[in-house]
mmCIF file of C-alpha atoms and ligand atoms in Angstrom:
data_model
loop_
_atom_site.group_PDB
_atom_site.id
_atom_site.type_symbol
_atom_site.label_atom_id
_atom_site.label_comp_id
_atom_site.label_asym_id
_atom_site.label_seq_id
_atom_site.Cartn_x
_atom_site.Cartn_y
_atom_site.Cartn_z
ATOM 1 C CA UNK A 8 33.549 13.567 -17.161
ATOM 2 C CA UNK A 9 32.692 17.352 -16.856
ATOM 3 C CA UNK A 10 29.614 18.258 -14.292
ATOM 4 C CA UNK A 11 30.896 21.911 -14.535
ATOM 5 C CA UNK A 12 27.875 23.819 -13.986
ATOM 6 C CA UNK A 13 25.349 21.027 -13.646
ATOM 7 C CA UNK A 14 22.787 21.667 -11.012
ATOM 8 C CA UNK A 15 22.319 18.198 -9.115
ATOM 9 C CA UNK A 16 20.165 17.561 -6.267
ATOM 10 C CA UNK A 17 20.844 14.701 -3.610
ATOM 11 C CA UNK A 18 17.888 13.599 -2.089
ATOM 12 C CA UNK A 19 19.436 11.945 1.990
ATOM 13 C CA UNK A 20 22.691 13.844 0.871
ATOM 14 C CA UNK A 21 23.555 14.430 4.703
ATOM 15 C CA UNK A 22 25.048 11.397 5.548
ATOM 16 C CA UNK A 23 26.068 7.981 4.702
ATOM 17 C CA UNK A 24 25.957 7.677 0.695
ATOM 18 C CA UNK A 25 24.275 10.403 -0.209
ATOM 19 C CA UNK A 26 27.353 12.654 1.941
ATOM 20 C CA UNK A 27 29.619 11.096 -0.281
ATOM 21 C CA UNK A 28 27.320 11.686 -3.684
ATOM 22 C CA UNK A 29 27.369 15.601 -2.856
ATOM 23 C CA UNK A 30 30.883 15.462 -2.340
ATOM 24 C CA UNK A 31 31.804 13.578 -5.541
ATOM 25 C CA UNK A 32 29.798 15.840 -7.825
ATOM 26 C CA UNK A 33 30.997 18.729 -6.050
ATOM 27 C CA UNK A 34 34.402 18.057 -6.761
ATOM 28 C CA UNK A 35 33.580 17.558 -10.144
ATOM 29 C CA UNK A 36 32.496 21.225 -10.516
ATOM 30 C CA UNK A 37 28.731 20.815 -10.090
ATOM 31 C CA UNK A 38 26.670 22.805 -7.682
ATOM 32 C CA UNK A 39 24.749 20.512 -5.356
ATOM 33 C CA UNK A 40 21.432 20.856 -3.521
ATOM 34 C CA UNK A 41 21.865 18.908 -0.643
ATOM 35 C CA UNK A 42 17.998 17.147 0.705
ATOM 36 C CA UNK A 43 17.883 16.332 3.830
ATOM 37 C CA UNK A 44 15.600 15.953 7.231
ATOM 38 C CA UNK A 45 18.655 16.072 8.968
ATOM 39 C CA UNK A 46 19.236 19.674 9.519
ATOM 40 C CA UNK A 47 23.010 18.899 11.388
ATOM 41 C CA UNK A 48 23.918 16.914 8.863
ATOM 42 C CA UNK A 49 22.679 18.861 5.735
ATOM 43 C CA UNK A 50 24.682 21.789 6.877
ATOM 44 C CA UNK A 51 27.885 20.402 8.069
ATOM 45 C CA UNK A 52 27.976 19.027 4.599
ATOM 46 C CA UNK A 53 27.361 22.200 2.606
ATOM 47 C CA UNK A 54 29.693 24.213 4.661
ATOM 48 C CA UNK A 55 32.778 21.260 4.194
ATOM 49 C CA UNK A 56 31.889 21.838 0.367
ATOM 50 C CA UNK A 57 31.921 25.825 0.415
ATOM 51 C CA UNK A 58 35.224 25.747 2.702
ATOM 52 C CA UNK A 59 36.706 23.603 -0.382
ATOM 53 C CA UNK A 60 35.822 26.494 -2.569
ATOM 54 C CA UNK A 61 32.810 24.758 -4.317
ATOM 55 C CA UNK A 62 29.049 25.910 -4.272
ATOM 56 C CA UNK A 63 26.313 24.225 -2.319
ATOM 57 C CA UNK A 64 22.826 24.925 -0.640
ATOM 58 C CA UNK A 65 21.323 22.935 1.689
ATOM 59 C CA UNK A 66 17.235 22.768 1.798
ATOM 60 C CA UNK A 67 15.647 20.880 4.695
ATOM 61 C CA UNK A 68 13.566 18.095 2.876
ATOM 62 C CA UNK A 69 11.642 15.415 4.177
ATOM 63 C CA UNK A 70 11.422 13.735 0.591
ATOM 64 C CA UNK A 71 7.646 11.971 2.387
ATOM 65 C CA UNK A 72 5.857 15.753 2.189
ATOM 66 C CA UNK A 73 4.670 16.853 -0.883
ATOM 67 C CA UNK A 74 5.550 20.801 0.471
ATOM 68 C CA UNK A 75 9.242 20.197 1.446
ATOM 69 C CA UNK A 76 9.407 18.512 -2.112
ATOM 70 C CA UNK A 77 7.472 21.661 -3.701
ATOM 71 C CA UNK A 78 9.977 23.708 -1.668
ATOM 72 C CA UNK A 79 13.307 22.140 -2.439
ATOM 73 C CA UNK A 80 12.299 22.466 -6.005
ATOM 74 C CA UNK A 81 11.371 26.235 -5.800
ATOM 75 C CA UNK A 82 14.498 27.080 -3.992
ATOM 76 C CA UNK A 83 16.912 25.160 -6.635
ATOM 77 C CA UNK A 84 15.185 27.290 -9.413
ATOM 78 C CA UNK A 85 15.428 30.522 -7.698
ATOM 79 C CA UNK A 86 19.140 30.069 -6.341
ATOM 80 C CA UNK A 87 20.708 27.508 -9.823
ATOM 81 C CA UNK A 88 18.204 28.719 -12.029
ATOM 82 C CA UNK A 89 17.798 24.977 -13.231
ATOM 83 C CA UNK A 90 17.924 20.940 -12.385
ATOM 84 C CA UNK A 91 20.005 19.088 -14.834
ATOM 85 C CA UNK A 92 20.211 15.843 -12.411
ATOM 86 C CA UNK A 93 18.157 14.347 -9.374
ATOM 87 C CA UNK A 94 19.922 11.620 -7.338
ATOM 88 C CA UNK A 95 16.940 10.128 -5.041
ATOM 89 C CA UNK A 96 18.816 8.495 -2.409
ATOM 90 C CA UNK A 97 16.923 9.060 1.052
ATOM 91 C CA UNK A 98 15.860 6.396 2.165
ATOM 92 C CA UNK A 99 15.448 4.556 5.784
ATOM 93 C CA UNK A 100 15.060 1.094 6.937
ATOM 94 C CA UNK A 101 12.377 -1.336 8.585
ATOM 95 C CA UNK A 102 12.414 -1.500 12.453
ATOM 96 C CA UNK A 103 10.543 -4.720 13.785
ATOM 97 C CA UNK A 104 9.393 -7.823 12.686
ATOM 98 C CA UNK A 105 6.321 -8.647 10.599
ATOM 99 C CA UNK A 106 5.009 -10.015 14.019
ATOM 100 C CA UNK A 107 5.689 -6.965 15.796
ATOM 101 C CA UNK A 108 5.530 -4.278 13.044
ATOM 102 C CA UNK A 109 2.563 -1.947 12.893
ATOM 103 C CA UNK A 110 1.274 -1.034 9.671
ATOM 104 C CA UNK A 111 2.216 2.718 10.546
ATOM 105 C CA UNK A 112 5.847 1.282 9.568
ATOM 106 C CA UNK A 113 5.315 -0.228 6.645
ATOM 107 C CA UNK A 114 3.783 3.298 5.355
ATOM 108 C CA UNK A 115 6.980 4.998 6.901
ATOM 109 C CA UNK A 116 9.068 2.837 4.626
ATOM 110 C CA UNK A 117 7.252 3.292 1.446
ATOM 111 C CA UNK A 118 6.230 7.204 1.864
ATOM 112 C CA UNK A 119 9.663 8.121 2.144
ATOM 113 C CA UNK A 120 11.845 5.113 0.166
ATOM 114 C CA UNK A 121 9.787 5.019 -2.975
ATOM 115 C CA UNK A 122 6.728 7.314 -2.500
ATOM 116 C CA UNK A 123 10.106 10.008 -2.328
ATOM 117 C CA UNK A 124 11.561 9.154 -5.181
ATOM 118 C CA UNK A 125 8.441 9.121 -7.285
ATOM 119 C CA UNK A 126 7.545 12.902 -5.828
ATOM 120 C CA UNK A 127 10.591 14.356 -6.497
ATOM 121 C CA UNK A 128 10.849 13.106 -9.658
ATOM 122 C CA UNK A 129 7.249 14.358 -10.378
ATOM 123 C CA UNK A 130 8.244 17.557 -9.189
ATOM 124 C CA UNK A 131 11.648 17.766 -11.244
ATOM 125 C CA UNK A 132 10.929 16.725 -14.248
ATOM 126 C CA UNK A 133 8.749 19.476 -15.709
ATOM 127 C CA UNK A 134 12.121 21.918 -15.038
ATOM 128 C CA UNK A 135 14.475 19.425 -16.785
ATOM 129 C CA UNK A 136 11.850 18.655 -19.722
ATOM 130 C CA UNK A 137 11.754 23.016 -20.166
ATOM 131 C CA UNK A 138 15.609 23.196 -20.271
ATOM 132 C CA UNK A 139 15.897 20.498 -22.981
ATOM 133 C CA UNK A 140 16.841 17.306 -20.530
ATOM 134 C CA UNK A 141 18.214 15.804 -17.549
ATOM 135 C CA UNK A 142 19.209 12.496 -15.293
ATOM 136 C CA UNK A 143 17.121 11.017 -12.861
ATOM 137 C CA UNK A 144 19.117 7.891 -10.354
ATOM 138 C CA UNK A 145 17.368 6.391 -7.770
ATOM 139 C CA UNK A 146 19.300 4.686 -5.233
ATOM 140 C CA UNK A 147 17.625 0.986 -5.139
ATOM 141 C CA UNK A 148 19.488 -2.038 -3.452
ATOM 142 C CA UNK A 149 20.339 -5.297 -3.812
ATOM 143 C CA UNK A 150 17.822 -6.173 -1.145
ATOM 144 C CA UNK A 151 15.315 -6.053 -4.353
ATOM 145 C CA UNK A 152 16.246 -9.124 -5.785
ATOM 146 C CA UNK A 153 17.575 -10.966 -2.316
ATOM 147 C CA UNK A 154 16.285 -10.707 1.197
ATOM 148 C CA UNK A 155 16.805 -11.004 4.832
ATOM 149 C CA UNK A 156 14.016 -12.289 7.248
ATOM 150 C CA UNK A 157 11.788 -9.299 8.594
ATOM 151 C CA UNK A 158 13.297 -6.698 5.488
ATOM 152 C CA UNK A 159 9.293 -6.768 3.964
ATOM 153 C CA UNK A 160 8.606 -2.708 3.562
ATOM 154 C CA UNK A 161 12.373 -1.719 2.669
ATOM 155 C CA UNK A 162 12.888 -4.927 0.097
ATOM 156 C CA UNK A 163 9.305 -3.932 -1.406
ATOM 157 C CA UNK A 164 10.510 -0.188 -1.556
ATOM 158 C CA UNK A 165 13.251 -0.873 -3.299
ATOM 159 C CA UNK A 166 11.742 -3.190 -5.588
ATOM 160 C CA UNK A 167 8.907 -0.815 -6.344
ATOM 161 C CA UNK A 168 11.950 1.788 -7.030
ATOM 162 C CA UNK A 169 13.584 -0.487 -9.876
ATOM 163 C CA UNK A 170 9.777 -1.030 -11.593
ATOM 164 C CA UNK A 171 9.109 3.236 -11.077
ATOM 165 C CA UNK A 172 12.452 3.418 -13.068
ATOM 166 C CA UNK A 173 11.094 1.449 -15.708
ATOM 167 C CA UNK A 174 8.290 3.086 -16.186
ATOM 168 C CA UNK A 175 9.822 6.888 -15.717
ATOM 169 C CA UNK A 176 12.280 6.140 -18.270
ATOM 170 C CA UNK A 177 9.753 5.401 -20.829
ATOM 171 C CA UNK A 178 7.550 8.119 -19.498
ATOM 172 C CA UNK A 179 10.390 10.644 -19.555
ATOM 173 C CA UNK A 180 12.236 9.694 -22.752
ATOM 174 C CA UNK A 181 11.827 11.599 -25.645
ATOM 175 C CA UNK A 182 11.913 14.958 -23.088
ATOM 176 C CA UNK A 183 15.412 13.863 -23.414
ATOM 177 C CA UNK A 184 15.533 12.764 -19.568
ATOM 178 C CA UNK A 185 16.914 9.153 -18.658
ATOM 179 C CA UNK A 186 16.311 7.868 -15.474
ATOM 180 C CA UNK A 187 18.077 4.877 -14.253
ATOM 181 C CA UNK A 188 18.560 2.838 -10.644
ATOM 182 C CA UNK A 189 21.741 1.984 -9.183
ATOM 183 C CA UNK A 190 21.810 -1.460 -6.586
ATOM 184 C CA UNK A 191 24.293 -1.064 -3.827
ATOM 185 C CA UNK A 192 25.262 -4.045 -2.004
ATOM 186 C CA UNK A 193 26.801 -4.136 1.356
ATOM 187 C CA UNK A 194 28.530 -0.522 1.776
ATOM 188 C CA UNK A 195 30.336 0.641 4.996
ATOM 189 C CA UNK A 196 29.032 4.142 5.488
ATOM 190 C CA UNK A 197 30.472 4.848 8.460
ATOM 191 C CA UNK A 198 33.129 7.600 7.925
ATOM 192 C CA UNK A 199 30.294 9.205 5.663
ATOM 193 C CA UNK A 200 28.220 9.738 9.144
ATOM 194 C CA UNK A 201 28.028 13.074 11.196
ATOM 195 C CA UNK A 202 31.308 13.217 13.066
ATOM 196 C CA UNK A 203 29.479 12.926 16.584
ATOM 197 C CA UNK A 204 28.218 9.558 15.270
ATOM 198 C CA UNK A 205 31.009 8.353 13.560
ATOM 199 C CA UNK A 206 31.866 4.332 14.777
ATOM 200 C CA UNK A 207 33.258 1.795 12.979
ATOM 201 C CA UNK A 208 32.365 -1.489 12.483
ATOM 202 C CA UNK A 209 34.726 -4.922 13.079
ATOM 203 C CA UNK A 210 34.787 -6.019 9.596
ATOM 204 C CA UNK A 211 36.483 -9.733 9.522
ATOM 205 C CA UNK A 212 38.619 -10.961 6.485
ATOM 206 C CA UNK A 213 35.242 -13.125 6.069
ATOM 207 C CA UNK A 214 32.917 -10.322 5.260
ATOM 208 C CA UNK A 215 35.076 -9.120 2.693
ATOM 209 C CA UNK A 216 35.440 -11.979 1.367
ATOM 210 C CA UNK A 217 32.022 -12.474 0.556
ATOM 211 C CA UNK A 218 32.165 -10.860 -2.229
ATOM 212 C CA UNK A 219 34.274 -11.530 -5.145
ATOM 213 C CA UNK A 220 35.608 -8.381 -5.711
ATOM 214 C CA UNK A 221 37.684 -9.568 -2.521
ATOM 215 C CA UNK A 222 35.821 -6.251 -0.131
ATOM 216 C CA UNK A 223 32.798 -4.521 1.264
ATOM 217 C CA UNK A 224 32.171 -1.724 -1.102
ATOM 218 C CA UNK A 225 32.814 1.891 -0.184
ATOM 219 C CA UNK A 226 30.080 5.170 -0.997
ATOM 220 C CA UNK A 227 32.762 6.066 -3.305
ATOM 221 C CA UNK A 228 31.753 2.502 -5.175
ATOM 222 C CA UNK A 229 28.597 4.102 -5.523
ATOM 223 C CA UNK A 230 29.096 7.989 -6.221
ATOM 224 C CA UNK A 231 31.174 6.887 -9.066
ATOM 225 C CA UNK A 232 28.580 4.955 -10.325
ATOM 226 C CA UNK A 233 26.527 7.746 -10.426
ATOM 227 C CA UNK A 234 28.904 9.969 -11.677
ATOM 228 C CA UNK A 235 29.237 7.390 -14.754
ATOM 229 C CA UNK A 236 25.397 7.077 -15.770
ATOM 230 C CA UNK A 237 24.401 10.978 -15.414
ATOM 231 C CA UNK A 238 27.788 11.540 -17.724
ATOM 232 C CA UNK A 239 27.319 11.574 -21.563
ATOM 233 C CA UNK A 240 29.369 8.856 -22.118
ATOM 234 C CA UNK A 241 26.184 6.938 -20.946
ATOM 235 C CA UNK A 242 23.670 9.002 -22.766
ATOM 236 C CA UNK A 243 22.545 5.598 -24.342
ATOM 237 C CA UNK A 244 21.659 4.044 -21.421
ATOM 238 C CA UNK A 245 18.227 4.571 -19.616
ATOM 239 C CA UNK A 246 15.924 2.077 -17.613
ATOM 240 C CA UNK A 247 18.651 0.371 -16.457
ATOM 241 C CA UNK A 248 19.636 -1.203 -12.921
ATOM 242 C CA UNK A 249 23.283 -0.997 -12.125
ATOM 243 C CA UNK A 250 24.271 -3.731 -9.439
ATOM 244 C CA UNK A 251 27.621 -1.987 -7.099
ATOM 245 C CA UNK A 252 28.052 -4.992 -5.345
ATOM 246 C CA UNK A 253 31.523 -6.814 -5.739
ATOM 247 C CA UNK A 254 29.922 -9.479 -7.225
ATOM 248 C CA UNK A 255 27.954 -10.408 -4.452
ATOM 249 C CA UNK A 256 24.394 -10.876 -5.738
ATOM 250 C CA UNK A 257 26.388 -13.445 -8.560
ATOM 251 C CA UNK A 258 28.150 -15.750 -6.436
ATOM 252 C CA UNK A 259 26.250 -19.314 -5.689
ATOM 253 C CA UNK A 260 26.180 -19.669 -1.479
ATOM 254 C CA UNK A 261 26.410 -23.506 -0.520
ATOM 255 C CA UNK A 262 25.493 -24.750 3.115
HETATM 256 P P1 ADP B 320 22.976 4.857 3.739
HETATM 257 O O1 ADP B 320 23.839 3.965 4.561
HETATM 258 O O2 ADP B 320 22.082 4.086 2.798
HETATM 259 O O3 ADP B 320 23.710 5.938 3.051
HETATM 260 P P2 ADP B 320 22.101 6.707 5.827
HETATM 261 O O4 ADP B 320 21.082 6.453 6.882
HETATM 262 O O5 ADP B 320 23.531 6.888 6.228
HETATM 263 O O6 ADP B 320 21.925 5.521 4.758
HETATM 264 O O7 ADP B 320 21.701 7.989 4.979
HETATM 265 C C1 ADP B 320 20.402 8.250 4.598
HETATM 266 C C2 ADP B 320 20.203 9.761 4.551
HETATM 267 O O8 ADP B 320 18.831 9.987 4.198
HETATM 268 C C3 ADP B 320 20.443 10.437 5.910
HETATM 269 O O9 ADP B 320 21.183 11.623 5.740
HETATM 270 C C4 ADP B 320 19.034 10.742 6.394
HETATM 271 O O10 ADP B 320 18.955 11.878 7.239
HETATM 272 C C5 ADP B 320 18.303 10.965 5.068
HETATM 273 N N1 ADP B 320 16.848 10.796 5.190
HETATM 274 C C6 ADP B 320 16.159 9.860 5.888
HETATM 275 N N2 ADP B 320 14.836 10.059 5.788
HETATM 276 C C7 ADP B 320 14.667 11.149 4.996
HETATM 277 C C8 ADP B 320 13.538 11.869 4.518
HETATM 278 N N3 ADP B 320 12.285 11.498 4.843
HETATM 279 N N4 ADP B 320 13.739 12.933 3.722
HETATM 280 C C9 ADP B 320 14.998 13.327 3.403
HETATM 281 N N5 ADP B 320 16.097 12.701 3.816
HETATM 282 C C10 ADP B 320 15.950 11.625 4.619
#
């Protein structure tokens, strides 16, 4: 797969998954527009990726504001020149309960989770549709189809983002752009954190085997899987939903 050249933006590409997005497409020759609110982050990423000899900007982007949006797309244009793929993978989760939860954080979850995804996307696809095409991914999760108690705004979010990429893939089709979501599963971030915040967590031999695959996935699970459907070995495949979750979501739970 050759992303020589390809100019690919990565919405929450700071930390966690998103770190490990930038750095997979980066060493796959692409330049990569790193997103993110966090300004620490966003930069320690961008200079690991120049110090490996690859080229990357970072533009501070809170994906909820329609001007850091406007902004992040500007300065792609006038540094790349062009967009060829959008990863939309910020996202954050649910504090509280729906006892204790004021309504403020349910809008918190949804501005940023899927009203982000749906803004940037607005905002990108006029540049990919002008130079002939492009990829659109948006990060959804598992947590769409199967829940925890008190997960109401981020399951809804990412719900909502599997419908959007329904309905931007049809939208978006014949200006040769696909647009397709990708489901992680449980996926231990933590060496993809800011070093100052770097813990890990006690994972038993239970937790991994919870999953068939016989682990808990990795970001690498999912940067490949990205890596895969903005390639043009998938170039058939739009509107899809891509589970990454060692068979988790499959497997029949009795009690
Ligand atoms: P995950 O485990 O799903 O990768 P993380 O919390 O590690 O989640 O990473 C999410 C990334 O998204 C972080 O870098 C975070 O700073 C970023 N992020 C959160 N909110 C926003 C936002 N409103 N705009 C842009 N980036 C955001």
């Amino acid at each position: 797969m050759d992303f020589n050249d390809k100019v690919v933006i990565v919405t929450g590409g700071g930390q966690g998954i998103g770190r490990c997005i930038v750095q997979t497409f980066a060493d796959k020759g692409a330049k990569v527009v790193i997103a993110d609110i966090d300004d620490e982050a966003g930069i320690e990423n961008e200079e690991y990726i120049k110090s490996k000899g690859g080229d990357s900007l970072f533009v501070h982007t809170d994906v909820s504001l329609e001007e850091d949006v406007g902004n992040l797309v500007d300065k792609t244009i006038k540094t790349y020149g062009k967009i060829d793929i959008l990863i939309n993978n910020a996202g954050v989760g649910a504090r509280g309960t729906i006892y204790t939860r004021p309504m403020e954080e349910w809008d918190r979850v949804i501005n940023v989770n899927l009203r982000g995804t749906y803004m940037c996307s607005k905002y990108v696809a006029p540049h990919m549709r002008d130079n002939g095409g492009g990829v659109i991914i948006n990060i959804a999760s598992t947590r769409a189809f199967m829940s925890e108690p008190h997960t109401e705004p981020y399951s809804a979010s990412k719900g909502g983002i599997i419908a959007l990429t329904h309905s931007l893939a049809i939208s978006l089709g014949y200006d040769k752009i696909r647009v397709n979501s990708i489901s992680p599963g449980w996926i231990e971030v933590s060496e993809w954190k800011k070093s100052r915040e770097a813990k890990k967590p006690q994972l038993t031999e239970e937790d991994h085997l919870q999953h068939p695959a016989g682990r808990v996935g990795k970001p690498e699970d999912v940067a490949n899987a990205c890596l895969f459907l903005c390639s043009e070995e998938a170039s058939f495949i739009t509107g899809a939903n891509l589970i990454v979750d060692g068979g988790m979501t499959v497997k029949m739970i009795y009690v």
